[in-house]
Coordinates of C-alpha atoms and ligand atoms in Angstrom, one line a residue:
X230 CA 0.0 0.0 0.0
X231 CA 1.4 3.6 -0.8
X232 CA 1.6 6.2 1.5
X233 CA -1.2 8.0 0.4
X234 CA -3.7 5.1 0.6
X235 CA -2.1 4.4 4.1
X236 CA -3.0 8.4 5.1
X237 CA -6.7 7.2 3.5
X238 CA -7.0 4.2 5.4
X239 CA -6.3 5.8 9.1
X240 CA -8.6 8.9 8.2
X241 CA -11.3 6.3 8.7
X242 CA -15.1 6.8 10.2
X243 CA -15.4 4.8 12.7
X244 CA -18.6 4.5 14.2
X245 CA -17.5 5.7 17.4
X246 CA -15.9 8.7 15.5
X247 CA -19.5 9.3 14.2
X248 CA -21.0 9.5 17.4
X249 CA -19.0 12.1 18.5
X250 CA -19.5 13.9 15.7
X251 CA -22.9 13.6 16.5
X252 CA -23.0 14.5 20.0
X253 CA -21.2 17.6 18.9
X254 CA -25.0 18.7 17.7
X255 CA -25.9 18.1 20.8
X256 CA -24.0 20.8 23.2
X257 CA -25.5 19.6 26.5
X258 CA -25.0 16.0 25.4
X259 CA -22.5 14.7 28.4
X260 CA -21.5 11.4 26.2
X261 CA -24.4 8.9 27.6
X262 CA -25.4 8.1 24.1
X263 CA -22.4 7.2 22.7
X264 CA -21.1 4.9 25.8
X265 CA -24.7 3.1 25.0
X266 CA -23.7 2.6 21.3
X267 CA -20.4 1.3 22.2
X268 CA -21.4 -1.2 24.6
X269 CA -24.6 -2.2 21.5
X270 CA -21.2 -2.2 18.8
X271 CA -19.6 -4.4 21.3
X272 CA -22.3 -6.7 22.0
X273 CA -22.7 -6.8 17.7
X274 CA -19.2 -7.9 17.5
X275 CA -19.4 -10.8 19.9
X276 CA -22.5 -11.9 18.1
X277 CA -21.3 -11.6 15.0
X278 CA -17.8 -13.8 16.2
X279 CA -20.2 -16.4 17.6
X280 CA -22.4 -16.4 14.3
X281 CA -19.2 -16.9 12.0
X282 CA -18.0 -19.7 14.9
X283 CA -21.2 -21.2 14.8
X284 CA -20.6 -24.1 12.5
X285 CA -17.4 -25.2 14.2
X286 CA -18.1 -24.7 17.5
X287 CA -21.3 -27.0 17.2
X288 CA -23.4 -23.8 19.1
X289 CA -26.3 -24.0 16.6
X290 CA -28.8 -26.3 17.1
X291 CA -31.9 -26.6 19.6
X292 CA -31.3 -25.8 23.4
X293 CA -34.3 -27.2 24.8
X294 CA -35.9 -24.4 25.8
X295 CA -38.8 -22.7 24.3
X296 CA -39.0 -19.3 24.1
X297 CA -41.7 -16.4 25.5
X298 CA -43.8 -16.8 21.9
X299 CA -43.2 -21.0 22.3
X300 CA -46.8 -20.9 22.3
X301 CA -47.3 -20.3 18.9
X302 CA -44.6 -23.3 18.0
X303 CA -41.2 -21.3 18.1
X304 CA -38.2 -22.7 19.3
X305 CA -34.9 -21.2 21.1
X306 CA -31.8 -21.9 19.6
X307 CA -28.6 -21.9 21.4
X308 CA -27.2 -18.9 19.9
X309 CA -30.6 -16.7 20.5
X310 CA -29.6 -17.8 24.4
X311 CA -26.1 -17.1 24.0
X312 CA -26.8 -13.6 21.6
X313 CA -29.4 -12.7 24.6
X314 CA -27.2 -12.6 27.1
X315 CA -24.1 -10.9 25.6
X316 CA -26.8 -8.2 25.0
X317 CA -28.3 -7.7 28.2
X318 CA -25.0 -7.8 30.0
X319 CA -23.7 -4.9 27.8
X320 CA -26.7 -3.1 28.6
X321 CA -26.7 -3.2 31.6
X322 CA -22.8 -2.8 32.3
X323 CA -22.9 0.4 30.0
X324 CA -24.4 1.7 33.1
X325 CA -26.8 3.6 30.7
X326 CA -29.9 1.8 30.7
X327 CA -33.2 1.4 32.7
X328 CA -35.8 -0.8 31.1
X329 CA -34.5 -3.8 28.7
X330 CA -37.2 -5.4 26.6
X331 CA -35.8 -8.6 24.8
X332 CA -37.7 -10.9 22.2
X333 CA -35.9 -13.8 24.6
X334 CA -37.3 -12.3 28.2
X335 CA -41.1 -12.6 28.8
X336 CA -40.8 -9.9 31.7
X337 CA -38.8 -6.7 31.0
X338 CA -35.8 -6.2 32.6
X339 CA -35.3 -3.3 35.4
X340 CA -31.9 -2.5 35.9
X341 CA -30.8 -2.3 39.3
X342 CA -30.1 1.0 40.8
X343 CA -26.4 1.5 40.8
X344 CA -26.6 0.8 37.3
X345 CA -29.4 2.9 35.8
X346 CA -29.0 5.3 33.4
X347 CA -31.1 6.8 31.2
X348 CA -32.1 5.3 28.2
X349 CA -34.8 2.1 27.3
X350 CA -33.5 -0.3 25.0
X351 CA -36.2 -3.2 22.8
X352 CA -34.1 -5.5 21.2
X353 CA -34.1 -8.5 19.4
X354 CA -30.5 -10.4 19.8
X355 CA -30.9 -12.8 16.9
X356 CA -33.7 -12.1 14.5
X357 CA -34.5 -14.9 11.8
X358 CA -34.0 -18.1 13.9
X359 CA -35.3 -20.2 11.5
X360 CA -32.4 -19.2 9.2
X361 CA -29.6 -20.1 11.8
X362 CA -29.1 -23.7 11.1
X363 CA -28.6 -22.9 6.5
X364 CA -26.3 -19.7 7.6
X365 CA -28.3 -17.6 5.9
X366 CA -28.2 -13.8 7.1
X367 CA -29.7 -13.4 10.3
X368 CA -30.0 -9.8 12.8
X369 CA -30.2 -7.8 15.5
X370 CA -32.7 -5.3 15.6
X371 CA -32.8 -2.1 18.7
X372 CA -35.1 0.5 19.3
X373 CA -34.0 3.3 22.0
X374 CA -36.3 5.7 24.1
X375 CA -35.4 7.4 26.8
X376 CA -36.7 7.3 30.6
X377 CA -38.9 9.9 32.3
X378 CA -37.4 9.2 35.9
X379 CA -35.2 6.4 36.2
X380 CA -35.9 6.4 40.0
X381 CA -39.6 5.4 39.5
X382 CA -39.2 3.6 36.5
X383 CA -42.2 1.8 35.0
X384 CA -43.6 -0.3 31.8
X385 CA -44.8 2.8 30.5
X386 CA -41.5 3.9 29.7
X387 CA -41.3 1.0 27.4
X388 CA -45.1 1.4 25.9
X389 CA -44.5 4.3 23.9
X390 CA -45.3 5.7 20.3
X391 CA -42.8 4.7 17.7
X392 CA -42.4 8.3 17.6
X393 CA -40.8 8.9 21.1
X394 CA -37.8 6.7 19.9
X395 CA -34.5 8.8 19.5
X396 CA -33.0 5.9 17.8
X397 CA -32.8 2.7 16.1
X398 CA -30.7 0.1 14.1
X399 CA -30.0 -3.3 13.4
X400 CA -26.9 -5.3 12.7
X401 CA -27.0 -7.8 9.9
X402 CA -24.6 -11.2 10.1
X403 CA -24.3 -12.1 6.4
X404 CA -21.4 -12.0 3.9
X405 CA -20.4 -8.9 5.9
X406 CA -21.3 -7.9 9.0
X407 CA -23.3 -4.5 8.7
X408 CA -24.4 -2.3 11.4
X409 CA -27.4 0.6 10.2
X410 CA -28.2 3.3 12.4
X411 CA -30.2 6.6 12.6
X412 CA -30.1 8.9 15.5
X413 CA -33.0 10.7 14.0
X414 CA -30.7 12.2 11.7
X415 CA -30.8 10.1 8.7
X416 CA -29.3 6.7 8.1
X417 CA -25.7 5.8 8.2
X418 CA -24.6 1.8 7.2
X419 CA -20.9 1.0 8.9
X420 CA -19.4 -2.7 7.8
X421 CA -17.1 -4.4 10.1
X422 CA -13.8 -4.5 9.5
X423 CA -12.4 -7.8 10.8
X424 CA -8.7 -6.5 10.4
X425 CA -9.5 -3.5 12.9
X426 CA -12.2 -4.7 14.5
X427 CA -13.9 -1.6 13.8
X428 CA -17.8 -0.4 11.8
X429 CA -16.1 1.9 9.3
X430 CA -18.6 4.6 7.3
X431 CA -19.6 2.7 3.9
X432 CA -23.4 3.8 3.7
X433 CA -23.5 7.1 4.1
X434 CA -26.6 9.3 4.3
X435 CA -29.3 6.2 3.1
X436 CA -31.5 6.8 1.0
X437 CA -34.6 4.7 -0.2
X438 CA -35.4 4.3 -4.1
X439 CA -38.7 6.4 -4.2
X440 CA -40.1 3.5 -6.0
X441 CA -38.6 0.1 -6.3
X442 CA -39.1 -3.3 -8.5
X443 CA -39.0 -5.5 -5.8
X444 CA -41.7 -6.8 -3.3
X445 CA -40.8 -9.3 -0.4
X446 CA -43.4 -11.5 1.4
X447 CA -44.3 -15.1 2.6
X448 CA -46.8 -15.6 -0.6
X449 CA -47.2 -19.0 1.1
X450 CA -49.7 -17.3 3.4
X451 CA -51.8 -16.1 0.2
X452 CA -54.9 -17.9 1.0
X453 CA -55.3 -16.1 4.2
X454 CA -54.7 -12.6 3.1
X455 CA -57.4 -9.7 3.1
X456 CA -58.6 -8.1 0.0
X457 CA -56.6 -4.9 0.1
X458 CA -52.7 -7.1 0.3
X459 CA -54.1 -9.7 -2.0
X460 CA -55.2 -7.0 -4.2
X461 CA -51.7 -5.0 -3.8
X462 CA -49.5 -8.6 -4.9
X463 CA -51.5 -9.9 -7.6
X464 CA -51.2 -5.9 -9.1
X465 CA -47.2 -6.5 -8.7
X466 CA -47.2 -9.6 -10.8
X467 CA -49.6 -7.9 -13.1
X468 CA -49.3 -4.6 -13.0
X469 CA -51.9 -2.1 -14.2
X470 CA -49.8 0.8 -15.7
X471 CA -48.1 -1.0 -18.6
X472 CA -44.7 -1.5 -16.3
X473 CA -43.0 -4.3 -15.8
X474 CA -43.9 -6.7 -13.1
X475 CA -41.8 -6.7 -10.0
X476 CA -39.4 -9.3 -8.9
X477 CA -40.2 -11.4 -5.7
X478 CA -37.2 -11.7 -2.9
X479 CA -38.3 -13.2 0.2
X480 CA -35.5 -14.3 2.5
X481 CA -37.5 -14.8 5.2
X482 CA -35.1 -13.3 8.1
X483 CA -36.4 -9.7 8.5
X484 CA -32.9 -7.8 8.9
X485 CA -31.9 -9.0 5.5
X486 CA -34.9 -8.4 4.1
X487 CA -35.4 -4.8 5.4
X488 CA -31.8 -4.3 4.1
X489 CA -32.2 -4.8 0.8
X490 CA -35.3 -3.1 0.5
X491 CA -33.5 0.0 2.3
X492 CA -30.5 -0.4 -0.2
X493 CA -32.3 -1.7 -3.5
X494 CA -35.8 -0.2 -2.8
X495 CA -39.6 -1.9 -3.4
X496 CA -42.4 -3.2 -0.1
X497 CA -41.7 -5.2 2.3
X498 CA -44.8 -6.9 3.9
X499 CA -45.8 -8.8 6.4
X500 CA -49.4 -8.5 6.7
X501 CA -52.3 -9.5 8.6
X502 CA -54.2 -12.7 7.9
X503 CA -56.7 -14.9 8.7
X504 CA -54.9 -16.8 11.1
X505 CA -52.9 -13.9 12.6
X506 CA -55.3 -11.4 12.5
X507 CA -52.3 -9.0 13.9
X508 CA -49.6 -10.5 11.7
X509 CA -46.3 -11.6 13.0
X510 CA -43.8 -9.0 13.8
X511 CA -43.1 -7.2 16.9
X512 CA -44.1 -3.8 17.6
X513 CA -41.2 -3.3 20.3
X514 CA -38.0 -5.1 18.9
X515 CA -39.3 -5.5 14.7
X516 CA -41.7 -3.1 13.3
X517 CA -40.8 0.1 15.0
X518 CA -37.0 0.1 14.9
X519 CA -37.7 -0.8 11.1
X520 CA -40.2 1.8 10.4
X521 CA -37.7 4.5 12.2
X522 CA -35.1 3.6 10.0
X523 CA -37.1 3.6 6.9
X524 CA -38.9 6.7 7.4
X525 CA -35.8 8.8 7.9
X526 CA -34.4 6.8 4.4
X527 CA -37.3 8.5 3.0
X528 CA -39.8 5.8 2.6
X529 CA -42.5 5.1 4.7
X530 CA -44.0 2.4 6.9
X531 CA -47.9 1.5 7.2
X532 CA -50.0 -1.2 9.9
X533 CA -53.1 -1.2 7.2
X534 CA -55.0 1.2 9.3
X535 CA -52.2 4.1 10.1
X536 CA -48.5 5.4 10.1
X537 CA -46.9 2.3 11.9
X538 CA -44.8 4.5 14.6
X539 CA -47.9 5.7 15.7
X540 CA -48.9 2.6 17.1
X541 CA -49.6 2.8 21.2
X542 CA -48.3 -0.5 22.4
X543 CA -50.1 -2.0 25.7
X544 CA -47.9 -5.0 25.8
X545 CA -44.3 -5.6 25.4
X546 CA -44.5 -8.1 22.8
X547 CA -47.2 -7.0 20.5
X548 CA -47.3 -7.9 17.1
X549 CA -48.8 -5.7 14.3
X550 CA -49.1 -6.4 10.6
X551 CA -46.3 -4.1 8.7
X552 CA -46.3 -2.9 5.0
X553 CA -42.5 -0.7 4.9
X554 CA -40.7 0.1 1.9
X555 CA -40.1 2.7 -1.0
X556 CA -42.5 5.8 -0.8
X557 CA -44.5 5.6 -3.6
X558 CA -45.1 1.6 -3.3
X559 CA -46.4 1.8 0.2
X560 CA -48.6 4.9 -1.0
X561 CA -50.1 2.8 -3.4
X562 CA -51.1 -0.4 -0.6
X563 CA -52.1 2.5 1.8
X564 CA -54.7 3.3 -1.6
X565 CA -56.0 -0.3 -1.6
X566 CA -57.0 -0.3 2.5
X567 CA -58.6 3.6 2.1
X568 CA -60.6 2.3 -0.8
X569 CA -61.6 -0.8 1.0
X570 CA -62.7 1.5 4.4
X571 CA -64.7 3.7 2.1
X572 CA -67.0 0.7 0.5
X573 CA -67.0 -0.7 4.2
Ligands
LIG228 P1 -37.9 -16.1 12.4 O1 -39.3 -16.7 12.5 O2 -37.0 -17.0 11.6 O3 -37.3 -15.7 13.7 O4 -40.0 -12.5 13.5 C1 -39.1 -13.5 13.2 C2 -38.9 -13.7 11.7 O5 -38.0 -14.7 11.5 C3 -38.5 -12.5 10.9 O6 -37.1 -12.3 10.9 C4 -38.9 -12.9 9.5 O7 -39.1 -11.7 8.7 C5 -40.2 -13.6 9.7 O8 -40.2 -14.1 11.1 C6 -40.4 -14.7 8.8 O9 -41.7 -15.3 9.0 P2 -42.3 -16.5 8.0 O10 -41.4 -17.7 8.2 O11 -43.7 -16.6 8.5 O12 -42.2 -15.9 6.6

């Protein structure tokens, strides 16, 4: 390497370099923030070293246990225990949290008083289970509020609007390890760099395609669909316009997903059906986090009835149906349910 592309290399963005930057907006900001995100980066790093180990070190496979939604026939894997509690021990030793929601914890978590600080985190450690065992890409996804009083600290602090969030992100384990972030400030992507063991700047400033060709969904759930999303998918195979149809993509592991509909543009759904009349995903840990991200890309991110961050969640693991994506596509299914209201 020259000497010039060895100046480049060390004038690097780290992410840690980026947070300052960031809490420069901020002049009363004392630095909370940016501890958090370091002890998240960290915890992403030791996830993504035990997803790449995985294989060898014989960690995937089933624990035994069954996890908080193993009613509905979903099953912990090893490395959703081990990913869960890497996380909630970096919370909670950043010494800057108060209220931990995990996909993995039925109960929240209240951190004990020596150790409170500030800020509520909803996390999922290891998004897309099911995809674990083929090493296809898998996540973790984080939504952040912050507390009223961390003295009297309460669920409520936890049950808020998509809107209170002041930030969100998930990090994807694939081909490369890729944390994407928004501080309410648009949307930054940072790859790992396994030779410095550092997120380095490589997505800056995201933004979504206002329209896109793709559209991602389990179409295996057709049957069961209501008229508006059933309506909405057959129009992207057959479109009405004289355009070409749009290509399918369904990976089936939501942080990869979302990712390439961030990156490449077109819908994501996950809708409601008949036999999960509030669809799938989380309101805490999935569909908010994404929905922050993707609104501040520029696109936008819809239940069927309203603006998904909008939602008022009353329990910690909530599920709502979620339509996210490119601008213009999501205008079009939020078309279909008006329509359908008005006839009702
Ligand atoms: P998984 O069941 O593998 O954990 O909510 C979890 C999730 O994956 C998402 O990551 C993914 O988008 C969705 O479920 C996939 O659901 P289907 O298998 O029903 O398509």
């Amino acid at each position: 390497m020259d000497h010039a592309a060895e100046a480049q290399r060390t004038d690097l963005m780290t992410i840690t370099r980026h947070a300052l930057n960031e809490q420069g907006r901020h002049p009363e900001s004392r630095g909370d923030f940016t501890i958090l995100l370091s002890h998240i980066v960290l915890g992403c790093k030791f996830v993504a070293s035990a997803v790449n180990k995985a294989g060898l070190a014989k960690l995937i496979g089933l624990a035994g246990e069954t996890n908080v939604q193993g009613g509905q026939g979903e099953e912990q894997k090893k490395l959703d225990v081990l990913s869960n509690e890497v996380f909630v021990k970096a919370l909670v030793s950043s010494g800057r949290t108060c209220v931990l929601v995990s996909e993995e914890n039925e109960a929240a978590i209240f951190v004990d008083a020596p150790l409170r600080g500030k800020y509520c985190v909803c996390f999922d450690p290891l998004d897309g289970s099911s995809n674990i065992d083929c090493g296809v890409s898998i996540g973790t996804i984080f939504g952040i509020y912050m507390i009223k009083d961390k003295d009297n600290a309460t669920l409520e602090d936890v049950l808020q609007p998509g809107t209170h969030m002041i930030a969100a992100g998930y990090c994807m384990y694939g081909s490369s390890c890729t944390l994407v972030l928004s501080t309410g400030n648009g949307v930054n992507g940072f790859t790992l760099d396994p030779s410095l063991g550092e997120f380095i700047l490589t997505h800056p400033n995201i933004k979504i395609p206002n329209k896109g060709k793709i559209y991602s969904v389990n179409e295996g759930n057709a049957r069961n669909w209501d008229a508006p999303t059933a309506k909405y998918v057959e129009r992207c195979k057959f479109p009405q316009d004289g355009s070409s149809p749009k290509s399918l993509r369904y990976i089936g592991s939501m942080v990869a997903d979302v990712h390439r509909t961030l990156l490449y543009g077109g819908i994501f759904l996950y809708p409601a059906d008949k036999k999960s009349p509030n669809g799938k995903l989380r309101v805490l840990y999935e569909v908010f986090p994404m929905s922050f991200l993707m609104e501040q890309a520029g696109g936008q991110s819809f239940t069927g009835k309203h603006r998904a961050l909008e939602i008022v969640p009353s329990e910690i693991h909530q599920r709502s149906p979620i339509f996210l994506g490119s601008y213009d596509d999501v205008e079009e299914i939020k078309s279909l349910y008006a329509a359908e209201s008005s006839t009702a």
